PDB file of C-alpha atoms and ligand atoms in Angstrom:
ATOM      1  CA  MET A   1      -4.451  -3.088  15.878  1.00  0.00           C
ATOM      2  CA  ARG A   2      -7.977  -4.397  14.512  1.00  0.00           C
ATOM      3  CA  ILE A   3      -9.267  -3.496  10.863  1.00  0.00           C
ATOM      4  CA  ASP A   4     -12.383  -4.451   9.757  1.00  0.00           C
ATOM      5  CA  ILE A   5     -13.545  -5.236   5.905  1.00  0.00           C
ATOM      6  CA  VAL A   6     -16.570  -4.595   4.798  1.00  0.00           C
ATOM      7  CA  THR A   7     -17.059  -7.234   1.335  1.00  0.00           C
ATOM      8  CA  LEU A   8     -19.805  -8.518  -0.832  1.00  0.00           C
ATOM      9  CA  PHE A   9     -17.127 -10.931  -1.545  1.00  0.00           C
ATOM     10  CA  PRO A  10     -15.632 -12.366   1.639  1.00  0.00           C
ATOM     11  CA  GLY A  11     -13.826 -15.262  -0.507  1.00  0.00           C
ATOM     12  CA  ILE A  12     -11.284 -12.746  -2.093  1.00  0.00           C
ATOM     13  CA  PHE A  13      -9.859 -12.490   1.493  1.00  0.00           C
ATOM     14  CA  ALA A  14      -9.090 -15.460   2.549  1.00  0.00           C
ATOM     15  CA  GLY A  15      -5.261 -16.170   0.834  1.00  0.00           C
ATOM     16  CA  PRO A  16      -3.969 -13.258   1.472  1.00  0.00           C
ATOM     17  CA  LEU A  17      -4.901 -13.121   5.074  1.00  0.00           C
ATOM     18  CA  GLN A  18      -3.565 -16.125   5.525  1.00  0.00           C
ATOM     19  CA  GLU A  19       0.224 -15.588   4.087  1.00  0.00           C
ATOM     20  CA  SER A  20       3.711 -14.723   4.981  1.00  0.00           C
ATOM     21  CA  ILE A  21       3.925 -11.769   6.805  1.00  0.00           C
ATOM     22  CA  LEU A  22       0.745 -10.445   7.226  1.00  0.00           C
ATOM     23  CA  GLY A  23      -0.866 -14.891   8.439  1.00  0.00           C
ATOM     24  CA  ARG A  24       2.389 -14.565  11.028  1.00  0.00           C
ATOM     25  CA  ALA A  25       1.600 -10.890  11.911  1.00  0.00           C
ATOM     26  CA  ARG A  26      -2.098 -12.339  12.990  1.00  0.00           C
ATOM     27  CA  THR A  27      -0.810 -15.718  14.676  1.00  0.00           C
ATOM     28  CA  LYS A  28       1.645 -13.215  16.806  1.00  0.00           C
ATOM     29  CA  GLY A  29      -0.906 -11.772  17.362  1.00  0.00           C
ATOM     30  CA  LEU A  30      -0.338  -8.116  16.430  1.00  0.00           C
ATOM     31  CA  VAL A  31      -3.243  -7.861  14.006  1.00  0.00           C
ATOM     32  CA  GLU A  32      -7.032  -8.910  14.471  1.00  0.00           C
ATOM     33  CA  ILE A  33      -8.146  -9.272  10.896  1.00  0.00           C
ATOM     34  CA  GLY A  34     -12.166 -10.003  10.396  1.00  0.00           C
ATOM     35  CA  VAL A  35     -13.859 -10.002   7.702  1.00  0.00           C
ATOM     36  CA  ILE A  36     -17.723  -9.029   7.301  1.00  0.00           C
ATOM     37  CA  ASN A  37     -19.650 -10.120   5.032  1.00  0.00           C
ATOM     38  CA  LEU A  38     -22.325  -6.744   4.066  1.00  0.00           C
ATOM     39  CA  ARG A  39     -25.069  -9.066   3.118  1.00  0.00           C
ATOM     40  CA  ASP A  40     -25.431 -10.003   6.767  1.00  0.00           C
ATOM     41  CA  SER A  41     -26.060  -6.766   7.672  1.00  0.00           C
ATOM     42  CA  ALA A  42     -28.763  -6.975   5.184  1.00  0.00           C
ATOM     43  CA  GLU A  43     -33.062  -6.810   6.005  1.00  0.00           C
ATOM     44  CA  GLY A  44     -35.717  -9.191   4.252  1.00  0.00           C
ATOM     45  CA  ARG A  45     -35.492 -12.139   2.639  1.00  0.00           C
ATOM     46  CA  HIS A  46     -33.626 -11.346   0.208  1.00  0.00           C
ATOM     47  CA  ARG A  47     -31.245 -10.251   2.088  1.00  0.00           C
ATOM     48  CA  VAL A  48     -30.301  -7.449  -0.586  1.00  0.00           C
ATOM     49  CA  THR A  49     -27.725  -4.679  -0.481  1.00  0.00           C
ATOM     50  CA  ASP A  50     -27.883  -2.364  -3.778  1.00  0.00           C
ATOM     51  CA  ASP A  51     -30.318  -0.788  -5.092  1.00  0.00           C
ATOM     52  CA  TYR A  52     -31.055   0.947  -9.110  1.00  0.00           C
ATOM     53  CA  PRO A  53     -29.752   4.447  -8.448  1.00  0.00           C
ATOM     54  CA  PHE A  54     -32.588   7.188  -9.075  1.00  0.00           C
ATOM     55  CA  GLY A  55     -32.501   9.341 -11.957  1.00  0.00           C
ATOM     56  CA  GLY A  56     -31.892   6.194 -14.074  1.00  0.00           C
ATOM     57  CA  GLY A  57     -29.169   5.266 -15.370  1.00  0.00           C
ATOM     58  CA  GLY A  58     -26.443   1.900 -15.781  1.00  0.00           C
ATOM     59  CA  GLY A  59     -25.586   0.387 -12.557  1.00  0.00           C
ATOM     60  CA  MET A  60     -26.611  -0.369  -9.156  1.00  0.00           C
ATOM     61  CA  VAL A  61     -25.951   1.445  -6.392  1.00  0.00           C
ATOM     62  CA  LEU A  62     -25.518  -0.065  -2.735  1.00  0.00           C
ATOM     63  CA  LYS A  63     -28.051   0.429  -0.584  1.00  0.00           C
ATOM     64  CA  PRO A  64     -27.184   2.843   2.318  1.00  0.00           C
ATOM     65  CA  GLU A  65     -29.063   0.823   5.438  1.00  0.00           C
ATOM     66  CA  PRO A  66     -26.593  -2.160   5.703  1.00  0.00           C
ATOM     67  CA  LEU A  67     -23.572  -0.263   5.466  1.00  0.00           C
ATOM     68  CA  PHE A  68     -24.804   1.840   8.044  1.00  0.00           C
ATOM     69  CA  ALA A  69     -26.299  -0.803  10.522  1.00  0.00           C
ATOM     70  CA  CYS A  70     -22.747  -2.818   9.464  1.00  0.00           C
ATOM     71  CA  VAL A  71     -20.544  -0.023  10.668  1.00  0.00           C
ATOM     72  CA  GLU A  72     -22.803   0.741  13.638  1.00  0.00           C
ATOM     73  CA  ALA A  73     -22.659  -2.529  15.407  1.00  0.00           C
ATOM     74  CA  LEU A  74     -18.524  -2.285  14.499  1.00  0.00           C
ATOM     75  CA  ARG A  75     -17.879   0.713  15.354  1.00  0.00           C
ATOM     76  CA  ARG A  76     -16.280   1.960  18.672  1.00  0.00           C
ATOM     77  CA  PRO A  77     -14.290   4.873  20.088  1.00  0.00           C
ATOM     78  CA  GLY A  78     -10.793   5.038  18.596  1.00  0.00           C
ATOM     79  CA  SER A  79     -12.220   3.564  15.098  1.00  0.00           C
ATOM     80  CA  ARG A  80     -12.008   5.167  11.345  1.00  0.00           C
ATOM     81  CA  VAL A  81     -14.414   4.232   9.028  1.00  0.00           C
ATOM     82  CA  ILE A  82     -12.860   3.867   5.044  1.00  0.00           C
ATOM     83  CA  LEU A  83     -14.282   3.698   1.580  1.00  0.00           C
ATOM     84  CA  LEU A  84     -11.497   2.211  -0.475  1.00  0.00           C
ATOM     85  CA  ASP A  85     -13.681   4.576  -3.150  1.00  0.00           C
ATOM     86  CA  PRO A  86     -11.818   5.753  -6.959  1.00  0.00           C
ATOM     87  CA  GLN A  87     -11.903   9.202  -5.530  1.00  0.00           C
ATOM     88  CA  GLY A  88     -10.995   8.694  -2.511  1.00  0.00           C
ATOM     89  CA  ARG A  89      -7.237  10.799  -1.624  1.00  0.00           C
ATOM     90  CA  ARG A  90      -4.616   9.193  -3.091  1.00  0.00           C
ATOM     91  CA  PHE A  91      -3.109   6.247  -1.335  1.00  0.00           C
ATOM     92  CA  SER A  92       0.901   5.842  -0.538  1.00  0.00           C
ATOM     93  CA  GLN A  93       3.165   5.113   1.577  1.00  0.00           C
ATOM     94  CA  ASP A  94       2.112   8.223   3.642  1.00  0.00           C
ATOM     95  CA  VAL A  95      -1.309   7.730   4.460  1.00  0.00           C
ATOM     96  CA  ALA A  96      -0.045   3.331   5.855  1.00  0.00           C
ATOM     97  CA  ARG A  97       2.347   5.232   8.143  1.00  0.00           C
ATOM     98  CA  GLU A  98      -0.606   7.749   9.104  1.00  0.00           C
ATOM     99  CA  LEU A  99      -3.282   4.756   9.148  1.00  0.00           C
ATOM    100  CA  ALA A 100      -0.413   2.394  10.937  1.00  0.00           C
ATOM    101  CA  GLN A 101      -1.221   4.393  14.524  1.00  0.00           C
ATOM    102  CA  VAL A 102      -5.266   4.059  14.734  1.00  0.00           C
ATOM    103  CA  GLU A 103      -6.308   2.249  16.659  1.00  0.00           C
ATOM    104  CA  HIS A 104      -9.853   0.798  14.699  1.00  0.00           C
ATOM    105  CA  LEU A 105      -9.773   0.855  10.840  1.00  0.00           C
ATOM    106  CA  ILE A 106     -13.044  -0.984   8.983  1.00  0.00           C
ATOM    107  CA  LEU A 107     -12.637  -0.574   5.427  1.00  0.00           C
ATOM    108  CA  LEU A 108     -15.685  -0.499   3.452  1.00  0.00           C
ATOM    109  CA  CYS A 109     -15.615  -2.049   0.451  1.00  0.00           C
ATOM    110  CA  GLY A 110     -17.106  -0.420  -2.857  1.00  0.00           C
ATOM    111  CA  ARG A 111     -18.875  -2.568  -6.034  1.00  0.00           C
ATOM    112  CA  TYR A 112     -20.777  -1.715  -8.808  1.00  0.00           C
ATOM    113  CA  GLU A 113     -21.485   2.298 -10.047  1.00  0.00           C
ATOM    114  CA  GLY A 114     -20.894   2.946  -6.346  1.00  0.00           C
ATOM    115  CA  VAL A 115     -21.866   3.417  -3.250  1.00  0.00           C
ATOM    116  CA  ASP A 116     -25.548   6.582  -1.506  1.00  0.00           C
ATOM    117  CA  GLU A 117     -23.840   8.684  -1.253  1.00  0.00           C
ATOM    118  CA  ARG A 118     -24.563   9.230   2.030  1.00  0.00           C
ATOM    119  CA  VAL A 119     -22.242   6.323   3.203  1.00  0.00           C
ATOM    120  CA  ARG A 120     -19.750   9.140   1.829  1.00  0.00           C
ATOM    121  CA  GLU A 121     -20.818  12.335   3.373  1.00  0.00           C
ATOM    122  CA  HIS A 122     -21.988  10.827   7.044  1.00  0.00           C
ATOM    123  CA  LEU A 123     -20.886   7.423   7.664  1.00  0.00           C
ATOM    124  CA  ALA A 124     -16.953   7.012   5.795  1.00  0.00           C
ATOM    125  CA  ASP A 125     -14.488   9.036   7.746  1.00  0.00           C
ATOM    126  CA  ASP A 126     -11.928   9.178   4.846  1.00  0.00           C
ATOM    127  CA  GLU A 127     -12.120   8.068   1.335  1.00  0.00           C
ATOM    128  CA  ILE A 128      -9.565   6.374  -0.486  1.00  0.00           C
ATOM    129  CA  SER A 129      -8.351   5.421  -3.311  1.00  0.00           C
ATOM    130  CA  ILE A 130      -5.149   3.363  -4.803  1.00  0.00           C
ATOM    131  CA  GLY A 131      -3.982   4.954  -8.008  1.00  0.00           C
ATOM    132  CA  ASP A 132      -5.980   6.317 -11.660  1.00  0.00           C
ATOM    133  CA  TYR A 133      -6.659   3.101 -13.122  1.00  0.00           C
ATOM    134  CA  VAL A 134     -10.217   1.098 -13.182  1.00  0.00           C
ATOM    135  CA  LEU A 135     -11.206  -2.518 -10.545  1.00  0.00           C
ATOM    136  CA  THR A 136     -14.180  -4.308 -10.152  1.00  0.00           C
ATOM    137  CA  GLY A 137     -14.499  -3.299  -6.785  1.00  0.00           C
ATOM    138  CA  GLY A 138     -12.887  -1.914  -3.228  1.00  0.00           C
ATOM    139  CA  GLU A 139     -11.606  -6.045  -2.531  1.00  0.00           C
ATOM    140  CA  LEU A 140      -8.114  -5.672  -3.502  1.00  0.00           C
ATOM    141  CA  PRO A 141      -8.079  -1.988  -2.769  1.00  0.00           C
ATOM    142  CA  ALA A 142      -8.389  -2.692   1.347  1.00  0.00           C
ATOM    143  CA  LEU A 143      -5.889  -5.781   0.347  1.00  0.00           C
ATOM    144  CA  VAL A 144      -3.280  -2.980  -0.046  1.00  0.00           C
ATOM    145  CA  VAL A 145      -3.969  -1.345   2.413  1.00  0.00           C
ATOM    146  CA  THR A 146      -3.917  -3.490   4.879  1.00  0.00           C
ATOM    147  CA  ASP A 147      -1.290  -5.400   3.486  1.00  0.00           C
ATOM    148  CA  ALA A 148       1.052  -1.801   3.386  1.00  0.00           C
ATOM    149  CA  VAL A 149      -0.092  -0.920   6.728  1.00  0.00           C
ATOM    150  CA  VAL A 150       0.300  -4.469   8.694  1.00  0.00           C
ATOM    151  CA  ARG A 151       4.018  -4.460   8.083  1.00  0.00           C
ATOM    152  CA  LEU A 152       4.791  -1.361   9.843  1.00  0.00           C
ATOM    153  CA  LEU A 153       3.356  -2.325  12.991  1.00  0.00           C
ATOM    154  CA  PRO A 154       5.938  -3.213  15.035  1.00  0.00           C
ATOM    155  CA  GLY A 155       7.633  -6.468  14.343  1.00  0.00           C
ATOM    156  CA  ALA A 156       5.645  -7.640  11.617  1.00  0.00           C
ATOM    157  CA  LEU A 157       8.762  -8.104  10.018  1.00  0.00           C
ATOM    158  CA  GLY A 158      12.172  -9.927  10.779  1.00  0.00           C
ATOM    159  CA  ASP A 159      15.513  -7.274  11.766  1.00  0.00           C
ATOM    160  CA  GLU A 160      16.378  -8.180   8.417  1.00  0.00           C
ATOM    161  CA  GLU A 161      13.547  -5.684   6.962  1.00  0.00           C
ATOM    162  CA  ALA A 162      13.379  -3.037   9.175  1.00  0.00           C
ATOM    163  CA  PRO A 163      10.552  -0.870   7.908  1.00  0.00           C
ATOM    164  CA  GLY A 164      12.789   2.485   7.037  1.00  0.00           C
ATOM    165  CA  LYS A 165      15.048   1.130   5.805  1.00  0.00           C
ATOM    166  CA  ASP A 166      12.922   0.539   2.991  1.00  0.00           C
ATOM    167  CA  SER A 167      12.614   2.935  -0.628  1.00  0.00           C
ATOM    168  CA  PHE A 168       9.893   4.632   0.335  1.00  0.00           C
ATOM    169  CA  GLY A 169      10.737   4.778   3.645  1.00  0.00           C
ATOM    170  CA  ALA A 170      13.970   6.189   2.688  1.00  0.00           C
ATOM    171  CA  GLY A 171      12.202   8.468  -0.098  1.00  0.00           C
ATOM    172  CA  LEU A 172      14.360   6.693  -2.978  1.00  0.00           C
ATOM    173  CA  LEU A 173      13.574   4.109  -4.977  1.00  0.00           C
ATOM    174  CA  GLU A 174      17.105   1.383  -3.940  1.00  0.00           C
ATOM    175  CA  GLY A 175      19.530   0.066  -6.173  1.00  0.00           C
ATOM    176  CA  PRO A 176      20.014  -2.813  -7.250  1.00  0.00           C
ATOM    177  CA  HIS A 177      20.600  -5.990  -4.847  1.00  0.00           C
ATOM    178  CA  TYR A 178      22.822 -10.016  -6.062  1.00  0.00           C
ATOM    179  CA  THR A 179      23.481 -13.330  -4.799  1.00  0.00           C
ATOM    180  CA  ARG A 180      25.611 -15.954  -5.747  1.00  0.00           C
ATOM    181  CA  PRO A 181      27.014 -16.649  -8.248  1.00  0.00           C
ATOM    182  CA  GLU A 182      28.832 -14.008  -8.861  1.00  0.00           C
ATOM    183  CA  GLU A 183      29.625 -14.765 -11.647  1.00  0.00           C
ATOM    184  CA  PHE A 184      26.855 -15.913 -13.030  1.00  0.00           C
ATOM    185  CA  ARG A 185      26.344 -16.745 -17.637  1.00  0.00           C
ATOM    186  CA  GLY A 186      28.952 -14.251 -17.866  1.00  0.00           C
ATOM    187  CA  TRP A 187      27.620 -11.471 -15.976  1.00  0.00           C
ATOM    188  CA  ARG A 188      29.766 -10.646 -13.799  1.00  0.00           C
ATOM    189  CA  VAL A 189      27.969  -8.837  -9.656  1.00  0.00           C
ATOM    190  CA  PRO A 190      30.164  -5.434  -9.265  1.00  0.00           C
ATOM    191  CA  GLU A 191      33.322  -4.949  -7.658  1.00  0.00           C
ATOM    192  CA  ALA A 192      32.294  -2.657  -5.004  1.00  0.00           C
ATOM    193  CA  LEU A 193      30.020  -4.869  -2.730  1.00  0.00           C
ATOM    194  CA  LEU A 194      32.996  -8.183  -2.986  1.00  0.00           C
ATOM    195  CA  SER A 195      35.393  -5.308  -1.733  1.00  0.00           C
ATOM    196  CA  GLY A 196      34.597  -6.342   1.535  1.00  0.00           C
ATOM    197  CA  ASP A 197      35.359  -2.611   2.012  1.00  0.00           C
ATOM    198  CA  HIS A 198      32.223  -1.546   4.397  1.00  0.00           C
ATOM    199  CA  ALA A 199      32.501   2.133   3.466  1.00  0.00           C
ATOM    200  CA  ARG A 200      33.241   1.721  -0.375  1.00  0.00           C
ATOM    201  CA  ILE A 201      30.177  -0.625  -0.501  1.00  0.00           C
ATOM    202  CA  ALA A 202      28.087   1.504   1.351  1.00  0.00           C
ATOM    203  CA  ARG A 203      28.905   4.958  -0.530  1.00  0.00           C
ATOM    204  CA  TRP A 204      28.324   2.415  -3.803  1.00  0.00           C
ATOM    205  CA  ARG A 205      24.554   1.219  -3.383  1.00  0.00           C
ATOM    206  CA  ARG A 206      23.713   5.112  -1.643  1.00  0.00           C
ATOM    207  CA  ALA A 207      25.263   6.347  -4.979  1.00  0.00           C
ATOM    208  CA  GLN A 208      23.128   4.371  -7.046  1.00  0.00           C
ATOM    209  CA  ALA A 209      19.673   4.442  -5.115  1.00  0.00           C
ATOM    210  CA  LEU A 210      20.719   7.934  -6.736  1.00  0.00           C
ATOM    211  CA  TRP A 211      21.409   7.744 -10.297  1.00  0.00           C
ATOM    212  CA  ARG A 212      18.665   4.932  -9.929  1.00  0.00           C
ATOM    213  CA  THR A 213      15.687   7.482  -8.400  1.00  0.00           C
ATOM    214  CA  TRP A 214      17.665  10.229 -11.234  1.00  0.00           C
ATOM    215  CA  ARG A 215      16.445   8.304 -13.817  1.00  0.00           C
ATOM    216  CA  ARG A 216      14.185   6.206 -13.127  1.00  0.00           C
ATOM    217  CA  ARG A 217      11.623   8.817 -10.666  1.00  0.00           C
ATOM    218  CA  PRO A 218      13.084  12.457 -10.083  1.00  0.00           C
ATOM    219  CA  ASP A 219      10.180  13.288  -9.231  1.00  0.00           C
ATOM    220  CA  LEU A 220      11.443  11.876  -6.101  1.00  0.00           C
ATOM    221  CA  LEU A 221      13.957  13.667  -5.314  1.00  0.00           C
ATOM    222  CA  GLU A 222      12.176  16.940  -5.071  1.00  0.00           C
ATOM    223  CA  THR A 223      10.855  15.963  -1.332  1.00  0.00           C
ATOM    224  CA  ALA A 224      14.152  13.365  -0.077  1.00  0.00           C
ATOM    225  CA  ASP A 225      16.040  14.823   2.367  1.00  0.00           C
ATOM    226  CA  LEU A 226      19.612  14.181   0.981  1.00  0.00           C
ATOM    227  CA  SER A 227      22.824  14.924   2.117  1.00  0.00           C
ATOM    228  CA  PRO A 228      25.000  17.488   1.400  1.00  0.00           C
ATOM    229  CA  GLU A 229      27.262  14.786  -0.632  1.00  0.00           C
ATOM    230  CA  GLU A 230      23.910  13.559  -2.100  1.00  0.00           C
ATOM    231  CA  GLN A 231      23.390  16.681  -3.524  1.00  0.00           C
ATOM    232  CA  LYS A 232      27.068  16.702  -4.842  1.00  0.00           C
ATOM    233  CA  LEU A 233      26.271  13.635  -6.772  1.00  0.00           C
ATOM    234  CA  ILE A 234      22.962  14.139  -8.179  1.00  0.00           C
ATOM    235  CA  GLU A 235      24.276  17.869  -8.867  1.00  0.00           C
ATOM    236  CA  GLU A 236      27.635  14.481 -11.148  1.00  0.00           C
ATOM    237  CA  PHE A 237      24.550  13.103 -13.228  1.00  0.00           C
ATOM    238  CA  LYS A 238      23.429  16.332 -14.550  1.00  0.00           C
ATOM    239  CA  HIS A 239      26.796  17.111 -16.048  1.00  0.00           C
ATOM    240  CA  GLY A 240      27.328  13.716 -16.470  1.00  0.00           C
ATOM    241  CA  LYS A 241      28.339  12.167 -15.131  1.00  0.00           C
ATOM    242  CA  LYS A 242      27.935   8.444 -14.443  1.00  0.00           C
ATOM    243  CA  PRO A 243      27.899   5.871 -11.248  1.00  0.00           C
ATOM    244  CA  GLU A 244      30.913   3.811 -10.850  1.00  0.00           C
ATOM    245  CA  ALA A 245      29.336  -0.136 -12.427  1.00  0.00           C
TER     246      ALA A 245
HETATM  247  C1  LIG B   1     -18.805   2.185 -13.868  1.00  0.00           C
HETATM  248  C2  LIG B   1     -18.135   3.075 -13.038  1.00  0.00           C
HETATM  249  N1  LIG B   1     -17.149   3.894 -12.827  1.00  0.00           N
HETATM  250  C3  LIG B   1     -17.216   5.089 -13.737  1.00  0.00           C
HETATM  251  C4  LIG B   1     -15.599   4.342 -14.342  1.00  0.00           C
HETATM  252  C5  LIG B   1     -16.834   4.166 -11.212  1.00  0.00           C
HETATM  253  C6  LIG B   1     -16.058   3.478 -11.316  1.00  0.00           C
HETATM  254  C7  LIG B   1     -16.818   2.893  -9.547  1.00  0.00           C
HETATM  255  C8  LIG B   1     -16.446   1.439  -8.652  1.00  0.00           C
HETATM  256  C9  LIG B   1     -15.008   2.620 -11.244  1.00  0.00           C
HETATM  257  C10 LIG B   1     -14.368   1.478 -10.431  1.00  0.00           C
HETATM  258  C11 LIG B   1     -14.920   1.127  -8.804  1.00  0.00           C
HETATM  259  C12 LIG B   1     -14.610  -0.134  -8.367  1.00  0.00           C
HETATM  260  N2  LIG B   1     -13.438   0.343  -8.273  1.00  0.00           N
HETATM  261  C13 LIG B   1     -12.466   1.179  -6.434  1.00  0.00           C
HETATM  262  O1  LIG B   1     -14.690   0.882  -6.312  1.00  0.00           O
HETATM  263  C14 LIG B   1     -12.061   1.384  -6.066  1.00  0.00           C
HETATM  264  C15 LIG B   1     -10.787   1.546  -6.657  1.00  0.00           C
HETATM  265  C16 LIG B   1     -10.731   1.663  -8.179  1.00  0.00           C
HETATM  266  O2  LIG B   1     -11.247   0.959  -8.897  1.00  0.00           O
HETATM  267  N3  LIG B   1      -8.703   2.046  -8.964  1.00  0.00           N
HETATM  268  C17 LIG B   1      -8.044   2.404  -7.876  1.00  0.00           C
HETATM  269  N4  LIG B   1      -8.946   2.645  -5.816  1.00  0.00           N
HETATM  270  C18 LIG B   1     -10.070   2.222  -6.052  1.00  0.00           C
HETATM  271  S1  LIG B   1     -10.501   2.068  -4.431  1.00  0.00           S
HETATM  272  C19 LIG B   1     -12.133   1.739  -5.095  1.00  0.00           C
END
C-alpha cells in the first residue's frame, strides 16, 4: 500500500510516522508513506496556497490550483483521494477496514476556513471527519486515519495482537487486563485469571467484556453479533445480575 499525505505543515508528521508500529510497517516495506508540501505545488514567486473567500467573511480558503496540480501529479489508477474535513463522513473501524483494501490513498489536509468547494466536488473521491470536535486542520486526522489503516495491513502487528481480536474488531469493549504483581497495594488480581483453568478464564473475560460494554457502550450491543450464551448473559445483567468479580 502507498499513502501520500498532502499538507502545508509536513513537519507535523515526522515523529508519528517513524515511531512504533507505523515506523516498523514502513521499514518492513508494508507501506510507503509520502508527505508532500502543498506549497511546492503552488505557482509564483510567493507560492501562495490560500486566498480570501469570495463574498467576504473572515478567514482564508485553500486555493484549488495547488491541490489539483499536486493530486494530478500523484494520482494513478487505484488511487483514492480523501479530503480530511469536518463535514466528511465519520471515520470508524469499518471505514479503516475499507481503506486498508485500497492500493493508494491520497490524504488532503485542509486548514484555515476550509478548501475551495471545487476540490470537494471535482477532486476528492471521499471526505472524512474523525469526530465532532474542532481541530486546527486535517493533519492530526490524517495521522489518525493512517495509524488505523496501517495497523490492519497483514504483518503490521505481531502475532500477539491480531487486529480481529481487539475490542472494535469484535464489536465490543474489552474487559480488564492485569499483569504482575498478583497483589499491588492490597488490590488483588481476580482469582479466575490465576486459576490456570483456560475455559474459566475465557468465560470470565467474555463476561467482563460484555459487562463493560453493557455499562459503558450499550450502543455497541445493538450491532454486535452475540452467541446465545452471550445474549443470555446480557439478559441476566438486565435483571440485575453481575459477573463474577
Ligand atoms: C473556523 C471554521 N470552522 C467553523 C467551526 C470550520 C472548520 C474548518 C476547518 C473547522 C475546523 C477545521 C479544521 N479541521 C479539519 O480540517 C478537520 C477535522 C476537525 O476539525 N475535526 C474532526 N475531523 C476533522 S477532519 C479535518
